[in-house]
mmCIF file of C-alpha atoms in Angstrom:
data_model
loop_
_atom_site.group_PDB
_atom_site.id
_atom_site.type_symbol
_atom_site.label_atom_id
_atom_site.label_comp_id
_atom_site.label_asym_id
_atom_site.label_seq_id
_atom_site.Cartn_x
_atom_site.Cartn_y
_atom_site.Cartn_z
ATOM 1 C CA UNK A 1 162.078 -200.900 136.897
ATOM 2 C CA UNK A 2 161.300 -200.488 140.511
ATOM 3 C CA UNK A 3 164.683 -200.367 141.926
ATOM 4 C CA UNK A 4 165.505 -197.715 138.897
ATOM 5 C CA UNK A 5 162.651 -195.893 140.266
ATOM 6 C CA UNK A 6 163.958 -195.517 143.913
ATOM 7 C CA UNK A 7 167.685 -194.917 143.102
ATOM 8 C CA UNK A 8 165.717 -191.923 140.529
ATOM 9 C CA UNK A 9 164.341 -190.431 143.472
ATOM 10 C CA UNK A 10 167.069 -190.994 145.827
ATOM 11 C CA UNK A 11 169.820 -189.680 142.895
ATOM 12 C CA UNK A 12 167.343 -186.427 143.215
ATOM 13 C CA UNK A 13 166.917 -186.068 146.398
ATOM 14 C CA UNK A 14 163.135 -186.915 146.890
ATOM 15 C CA UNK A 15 160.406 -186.836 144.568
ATOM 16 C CA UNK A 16 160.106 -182.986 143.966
ATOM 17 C CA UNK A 17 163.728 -183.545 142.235
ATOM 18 C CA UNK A 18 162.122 -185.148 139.104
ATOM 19 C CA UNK A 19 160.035 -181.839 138.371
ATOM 20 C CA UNK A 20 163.711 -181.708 135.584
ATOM 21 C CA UNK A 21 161.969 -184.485 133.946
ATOM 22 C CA UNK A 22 158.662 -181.980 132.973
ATOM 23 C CA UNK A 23 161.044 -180.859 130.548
ATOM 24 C CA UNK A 24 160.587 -182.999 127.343
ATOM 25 C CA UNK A 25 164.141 -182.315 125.884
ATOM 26 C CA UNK A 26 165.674 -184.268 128.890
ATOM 27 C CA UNK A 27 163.956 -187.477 128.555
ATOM 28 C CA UNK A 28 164.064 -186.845 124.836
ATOM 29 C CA UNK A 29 168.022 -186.783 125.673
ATOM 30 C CA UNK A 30 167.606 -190.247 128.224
ATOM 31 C CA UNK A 31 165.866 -191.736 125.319
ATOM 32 C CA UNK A 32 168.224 -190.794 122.395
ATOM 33 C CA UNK A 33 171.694 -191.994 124.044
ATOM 34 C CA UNK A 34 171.817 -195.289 124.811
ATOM 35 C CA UNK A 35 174.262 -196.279 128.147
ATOM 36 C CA UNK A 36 177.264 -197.186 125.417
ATOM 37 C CA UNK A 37 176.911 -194.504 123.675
ATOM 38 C CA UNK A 38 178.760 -191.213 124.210
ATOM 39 C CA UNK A 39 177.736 -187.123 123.304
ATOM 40 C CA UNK A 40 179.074 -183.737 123.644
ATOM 41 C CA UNK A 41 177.434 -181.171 125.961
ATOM 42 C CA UNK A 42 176.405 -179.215 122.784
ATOM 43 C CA UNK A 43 174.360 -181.997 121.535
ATOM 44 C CA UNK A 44 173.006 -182.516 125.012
ATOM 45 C CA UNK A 45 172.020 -178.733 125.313
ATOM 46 C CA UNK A 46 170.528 -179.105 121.287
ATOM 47 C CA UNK A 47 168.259 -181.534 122.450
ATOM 48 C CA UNK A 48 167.052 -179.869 125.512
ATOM 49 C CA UNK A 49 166.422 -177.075 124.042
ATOM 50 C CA UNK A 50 165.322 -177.675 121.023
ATOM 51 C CA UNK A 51 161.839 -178.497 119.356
ATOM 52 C CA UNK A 52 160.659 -182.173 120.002
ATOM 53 C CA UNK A 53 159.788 -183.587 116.534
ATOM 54 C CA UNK A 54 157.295 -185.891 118.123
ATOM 55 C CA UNK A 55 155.627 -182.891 119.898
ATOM 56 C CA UNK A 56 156.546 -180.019 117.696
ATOM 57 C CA UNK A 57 154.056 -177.980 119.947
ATOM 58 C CA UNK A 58 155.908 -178.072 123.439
ATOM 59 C CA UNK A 59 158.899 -175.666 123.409
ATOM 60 C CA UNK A 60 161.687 -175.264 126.040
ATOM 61 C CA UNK A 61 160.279 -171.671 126.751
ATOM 62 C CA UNK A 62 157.364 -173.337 128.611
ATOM 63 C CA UNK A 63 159.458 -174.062 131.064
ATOM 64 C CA UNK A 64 161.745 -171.333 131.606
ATOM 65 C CA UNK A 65 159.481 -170.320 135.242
ATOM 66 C CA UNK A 66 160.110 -173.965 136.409
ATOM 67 C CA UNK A 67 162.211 -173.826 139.563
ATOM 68 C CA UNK A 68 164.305 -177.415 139.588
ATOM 69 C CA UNK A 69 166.892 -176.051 142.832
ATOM 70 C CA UNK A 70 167.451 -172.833 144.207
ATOM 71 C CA UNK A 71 167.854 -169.918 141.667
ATOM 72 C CA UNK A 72 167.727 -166.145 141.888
ATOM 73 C CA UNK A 73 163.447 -165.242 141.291
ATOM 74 C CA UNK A 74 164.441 -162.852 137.852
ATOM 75 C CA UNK A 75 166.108 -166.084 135.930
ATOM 76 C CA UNK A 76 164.746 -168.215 134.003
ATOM 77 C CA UNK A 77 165.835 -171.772 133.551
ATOM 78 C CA UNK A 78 167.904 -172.439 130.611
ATOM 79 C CA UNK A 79 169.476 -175.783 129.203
ATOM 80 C CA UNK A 80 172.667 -175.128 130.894
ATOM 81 C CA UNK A 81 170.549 -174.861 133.964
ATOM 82 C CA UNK A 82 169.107 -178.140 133.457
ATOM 83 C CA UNK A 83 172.125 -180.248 132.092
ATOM 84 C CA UNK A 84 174.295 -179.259 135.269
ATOM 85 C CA UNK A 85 171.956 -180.587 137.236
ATOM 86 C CA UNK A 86 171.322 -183.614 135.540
ATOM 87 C CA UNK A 87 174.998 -184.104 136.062
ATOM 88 C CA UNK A 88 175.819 -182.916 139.292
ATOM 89 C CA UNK A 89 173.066 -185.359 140.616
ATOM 90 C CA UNK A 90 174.724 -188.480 138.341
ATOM 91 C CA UNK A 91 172.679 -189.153 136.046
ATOM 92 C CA UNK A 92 175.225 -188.409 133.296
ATOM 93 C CA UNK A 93 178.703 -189.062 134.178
ATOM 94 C CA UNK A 94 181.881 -186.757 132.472
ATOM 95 C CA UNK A 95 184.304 -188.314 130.603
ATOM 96 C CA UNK A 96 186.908 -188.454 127.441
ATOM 97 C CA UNK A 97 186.918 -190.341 124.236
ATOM 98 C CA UNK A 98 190.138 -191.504 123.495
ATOM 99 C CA UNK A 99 191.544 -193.675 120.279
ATOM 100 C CA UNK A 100 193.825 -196.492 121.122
ATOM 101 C CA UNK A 101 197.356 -195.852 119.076
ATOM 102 C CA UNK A 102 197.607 -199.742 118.970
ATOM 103 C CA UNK A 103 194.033 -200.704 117.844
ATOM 104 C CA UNK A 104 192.960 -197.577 116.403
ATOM 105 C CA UNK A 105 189.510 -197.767 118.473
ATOM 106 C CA UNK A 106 187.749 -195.281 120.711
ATOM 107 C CA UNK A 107 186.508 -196.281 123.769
ATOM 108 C CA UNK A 108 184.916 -193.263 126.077
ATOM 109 C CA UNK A 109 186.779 -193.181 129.883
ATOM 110 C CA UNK A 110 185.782 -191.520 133.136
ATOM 111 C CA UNK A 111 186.818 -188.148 134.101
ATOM 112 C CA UNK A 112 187.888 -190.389 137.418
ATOM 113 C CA UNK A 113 190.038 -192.943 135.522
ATOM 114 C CA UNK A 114 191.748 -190.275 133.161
ATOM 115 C CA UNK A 115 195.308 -190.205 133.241
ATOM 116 C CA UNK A 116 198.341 -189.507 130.969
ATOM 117 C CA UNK A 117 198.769 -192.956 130.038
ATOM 118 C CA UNK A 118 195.583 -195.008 129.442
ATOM 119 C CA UNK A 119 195.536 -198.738 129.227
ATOM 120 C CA UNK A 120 192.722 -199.447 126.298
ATOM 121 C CA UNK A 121 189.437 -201.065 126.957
ATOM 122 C CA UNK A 122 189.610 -203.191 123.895
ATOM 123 C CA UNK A 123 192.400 -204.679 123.433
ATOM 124 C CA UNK A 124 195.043 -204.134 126.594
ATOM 125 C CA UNK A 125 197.702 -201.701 125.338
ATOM 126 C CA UNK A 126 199.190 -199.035 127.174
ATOM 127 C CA UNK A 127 199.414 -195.822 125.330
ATOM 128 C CA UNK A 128 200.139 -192.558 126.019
ATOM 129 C CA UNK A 129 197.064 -189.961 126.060
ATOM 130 C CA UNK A 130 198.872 -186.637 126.323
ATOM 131 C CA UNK A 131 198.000 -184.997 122.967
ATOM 132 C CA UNK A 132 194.539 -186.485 122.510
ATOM 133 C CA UNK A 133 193.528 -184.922 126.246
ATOM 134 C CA UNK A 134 195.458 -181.204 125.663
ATOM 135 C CA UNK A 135 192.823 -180.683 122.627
ATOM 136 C CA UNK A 136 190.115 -183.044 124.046
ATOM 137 C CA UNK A 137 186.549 -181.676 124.530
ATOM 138 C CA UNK A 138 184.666 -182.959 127.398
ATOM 139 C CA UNK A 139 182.311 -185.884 126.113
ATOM 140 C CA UNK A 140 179.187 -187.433 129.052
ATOM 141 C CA UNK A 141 177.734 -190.980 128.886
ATOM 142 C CA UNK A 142 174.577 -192.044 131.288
ATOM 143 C CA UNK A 143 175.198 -193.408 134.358
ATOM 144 C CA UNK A 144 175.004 -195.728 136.752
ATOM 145 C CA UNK A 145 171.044 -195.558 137.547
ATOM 146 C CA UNK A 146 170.553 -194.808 133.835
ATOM 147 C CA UNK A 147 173.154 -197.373 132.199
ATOM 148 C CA UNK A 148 170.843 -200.061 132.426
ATOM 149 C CA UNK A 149 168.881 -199.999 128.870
ATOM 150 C CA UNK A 150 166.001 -202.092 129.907
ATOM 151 C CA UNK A 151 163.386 -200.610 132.044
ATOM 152 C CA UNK A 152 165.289 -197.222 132.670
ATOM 153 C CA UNK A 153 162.612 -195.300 130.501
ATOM 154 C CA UNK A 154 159.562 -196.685 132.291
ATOM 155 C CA UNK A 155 160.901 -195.499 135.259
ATOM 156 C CA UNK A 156 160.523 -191.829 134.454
ATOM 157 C CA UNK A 157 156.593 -191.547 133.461
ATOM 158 C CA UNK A 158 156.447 -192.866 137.419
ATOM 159 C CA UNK A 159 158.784 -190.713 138.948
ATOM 160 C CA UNK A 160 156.990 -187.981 137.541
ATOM 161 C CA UNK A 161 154.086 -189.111 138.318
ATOM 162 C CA UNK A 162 154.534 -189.471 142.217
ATOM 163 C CA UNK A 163 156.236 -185.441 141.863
ATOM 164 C CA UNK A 164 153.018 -184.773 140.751
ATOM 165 C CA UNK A 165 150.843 -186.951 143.342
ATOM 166 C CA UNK A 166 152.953 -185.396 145.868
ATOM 167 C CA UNK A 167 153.364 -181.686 144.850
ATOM 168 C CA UNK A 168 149.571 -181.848 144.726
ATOM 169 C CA UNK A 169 149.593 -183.059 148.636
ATOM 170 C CA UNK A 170 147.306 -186.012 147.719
ATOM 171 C CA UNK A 171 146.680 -186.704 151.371
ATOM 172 C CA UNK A 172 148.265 -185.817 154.315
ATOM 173 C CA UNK A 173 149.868 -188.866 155.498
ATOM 174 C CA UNK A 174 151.252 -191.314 152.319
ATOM 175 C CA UNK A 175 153.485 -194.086 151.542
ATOM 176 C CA UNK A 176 154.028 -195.284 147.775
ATOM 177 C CA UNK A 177 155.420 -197.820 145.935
ATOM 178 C CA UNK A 178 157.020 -198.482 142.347
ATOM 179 C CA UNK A 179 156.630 -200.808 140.488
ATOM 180 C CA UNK A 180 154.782 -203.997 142.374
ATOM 181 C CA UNK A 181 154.560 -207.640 140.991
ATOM 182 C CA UNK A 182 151.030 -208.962 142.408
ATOM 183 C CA UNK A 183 150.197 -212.475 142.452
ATOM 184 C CA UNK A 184 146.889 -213.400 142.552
ATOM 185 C CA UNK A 185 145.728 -216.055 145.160
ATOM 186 C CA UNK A 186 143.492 -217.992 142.230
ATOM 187 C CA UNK A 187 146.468 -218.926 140.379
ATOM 188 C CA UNK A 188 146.034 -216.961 137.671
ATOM 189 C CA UNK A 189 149.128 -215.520 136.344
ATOM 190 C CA UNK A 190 150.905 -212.704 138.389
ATOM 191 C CA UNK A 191 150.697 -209.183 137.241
ATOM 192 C CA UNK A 192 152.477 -205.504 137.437
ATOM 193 C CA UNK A 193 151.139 -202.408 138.969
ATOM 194 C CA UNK A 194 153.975 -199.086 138.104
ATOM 195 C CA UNK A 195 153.342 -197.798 141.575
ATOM 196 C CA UNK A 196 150.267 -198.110 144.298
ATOM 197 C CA UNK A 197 149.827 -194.562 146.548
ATOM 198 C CA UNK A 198 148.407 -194.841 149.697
ATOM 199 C CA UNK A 199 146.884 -191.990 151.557
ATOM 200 C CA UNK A 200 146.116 -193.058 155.110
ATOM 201 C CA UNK A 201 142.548 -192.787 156.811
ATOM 202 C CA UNK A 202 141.265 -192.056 160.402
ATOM 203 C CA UNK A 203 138.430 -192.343 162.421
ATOM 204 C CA UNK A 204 136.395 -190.967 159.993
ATOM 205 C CA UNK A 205 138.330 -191.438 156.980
ATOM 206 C CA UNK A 206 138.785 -194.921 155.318
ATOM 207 C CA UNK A 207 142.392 -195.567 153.543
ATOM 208 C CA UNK A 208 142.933 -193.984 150.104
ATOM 209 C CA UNK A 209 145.072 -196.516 147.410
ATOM 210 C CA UNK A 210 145.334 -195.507 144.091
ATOM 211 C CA UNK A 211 146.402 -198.262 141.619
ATOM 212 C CA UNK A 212 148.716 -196.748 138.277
ATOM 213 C CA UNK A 213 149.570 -197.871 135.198
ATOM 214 C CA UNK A 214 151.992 -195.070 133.387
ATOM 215 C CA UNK A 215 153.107 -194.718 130.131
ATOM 216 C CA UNK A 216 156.011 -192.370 128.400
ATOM 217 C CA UNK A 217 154.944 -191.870 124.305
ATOM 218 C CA UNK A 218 151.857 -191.671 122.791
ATOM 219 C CA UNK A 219 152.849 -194.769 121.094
ATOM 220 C CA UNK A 220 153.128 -196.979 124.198
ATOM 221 C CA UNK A 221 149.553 -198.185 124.650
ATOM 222 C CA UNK A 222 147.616 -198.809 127.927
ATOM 223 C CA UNK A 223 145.416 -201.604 126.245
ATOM 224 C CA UNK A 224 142.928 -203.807 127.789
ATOM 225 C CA UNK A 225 144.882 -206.211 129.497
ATOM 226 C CA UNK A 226 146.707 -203.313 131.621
ATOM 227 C CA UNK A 227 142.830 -202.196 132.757
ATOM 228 C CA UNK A 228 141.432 -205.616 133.461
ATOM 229 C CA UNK A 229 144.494 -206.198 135.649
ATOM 230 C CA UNK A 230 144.053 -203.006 137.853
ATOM 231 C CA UNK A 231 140.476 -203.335 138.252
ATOM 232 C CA UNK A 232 141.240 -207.134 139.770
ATOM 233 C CA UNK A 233 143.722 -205.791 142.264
ATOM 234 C CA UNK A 234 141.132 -202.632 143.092
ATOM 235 C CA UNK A 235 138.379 -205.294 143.390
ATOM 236 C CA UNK A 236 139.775 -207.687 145.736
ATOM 237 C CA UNK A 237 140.742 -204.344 148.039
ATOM 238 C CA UNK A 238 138.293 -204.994 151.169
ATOM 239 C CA UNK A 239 135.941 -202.021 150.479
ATOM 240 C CA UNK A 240 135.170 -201.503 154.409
ATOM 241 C CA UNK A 241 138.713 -200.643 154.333
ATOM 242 C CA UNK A 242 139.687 -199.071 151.310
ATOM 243 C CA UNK A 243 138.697 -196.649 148.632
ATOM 244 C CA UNK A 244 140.404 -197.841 145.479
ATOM 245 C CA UNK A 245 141.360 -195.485 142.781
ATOM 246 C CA UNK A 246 142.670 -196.037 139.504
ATOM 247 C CA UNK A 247 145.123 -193.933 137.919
ATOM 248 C CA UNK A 248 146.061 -194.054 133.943
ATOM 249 C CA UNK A 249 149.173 -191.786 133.006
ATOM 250 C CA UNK A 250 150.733 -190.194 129.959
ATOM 251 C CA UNK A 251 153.477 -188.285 129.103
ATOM 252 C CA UNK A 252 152.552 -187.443 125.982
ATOM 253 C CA UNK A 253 148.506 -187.144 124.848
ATOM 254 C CA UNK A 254 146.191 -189.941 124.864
ATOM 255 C CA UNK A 255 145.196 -191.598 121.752
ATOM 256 C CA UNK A 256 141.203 -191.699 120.865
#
């Protein structure tokens, strides 16, 4: 989840790229396609736009003001705003389904391996794609840092999370890092911290760390286990050297 983290922010150009992912529709969107599966851009735009049944309060109107690149100051955002952009920085890759004439089975192709005559996935035969690609609509799949199904949805809540570290200019000088296996030195067994932010001292000023554990949906639980393991790593910080912080994240409300 770590190295999906830093190809996120590199994909986007630095951390102040993932403000797109403030707007629930697009991990709504990450969340209901899985890396096999292919959609249309009107389904894409549907759920961007649309009402979140899991948070029927937020609304895509909340976010018109929010500036995700350069745009003229008397727009607002809209889903077509936020979709190219999604794609343009590969996250979602364009593409065709086709239907085999041999097999009878669709598989979905790259816009970059499209030609007149396509050799099918599934079973090998050659066939030739004209008519299907004169009336075909364009159809997008995720991509390469989002194609991997495990972890890929972690990584979000802790993208976000540094944006919002860093539009806040926690500190001056800072380093981060997702997503860190620690291994204790009593043998106990090793543990995971989503990312550790470090704010750098001076003279005066001892170093700042703060310690998070982040979660996407109010039904993914930060339970006991996750806060006993962050206050061991704060504790065994040397506190002549370092203020430790703690950090608990949500995406979605916290649960009494």
């Amino acid at each position: 989840s770590g190295l999906i983290a830093r190809q996120l922010i590199t994909r986007l150009n630095g951390l102040q790229g993932a403000r797109v992912f403030k707007v629930p529709g697009v991990r709504r969107l990450i969340r209901t396609h899985g890396p096999n599966a292919s959609f249309t851009k009107k389904s894409a735009l549907q759920l961007i736009g649309g009402r979140d049944p899991e948070n029927p309060a937020a609304r895509f109107s909340d976010y018109e003001r929010l500036f995700i690149e350069a745009r003229s100051l008397n727009t607002n955002l809209s889903p077509q705003d936020v979709f190219a952009y999604l794609v343009e920085k590969g996250l979602f890759r364009i593409g065709a389904d086709l239907t085999c004439q041999a097999c009878r089975l669709s598989s979905w192709i790259a816009l970059d391996s499209l030609k007149q005559r396509i050799v099918c996935q599934l079973c090998g035969n050659e066939f030739d794609a004209t008519r299907q690609l004169v009336g075909e609509h364009w159809s997008y799949r995720r991509s390469g840092v989002l194609g991997l199904e495990k972890n890929n949805q972690g990584a979000v809540p802790v993208v976000l999370h540094l944006q919002q570290l860093d539009a806040n200019k926690y500190g001056r000088t800072h380093l981060y890092s997702s997503s860190l296996d620690l291994k204790p030195r009593d043998g106990t067994l090793p543990f995971e911290v989503d990312f550790v932010w470090m704010t750098c001292g001076d003279a005066w000023r001892k170093n700042t760390i703060i310690l998070a554990e982040c979660k996407d949906r109010q039904e993914d639980a930060i339970d006991e286990a996750d806060i006993e393991n962050l206050r061991r790593a704060a504790d065994a910080l040397p506190r002549d050297r370092f203020d430790a912080f703690i950090l608990l994240g949500k995406l979605a409300p916290f649960s009494d």
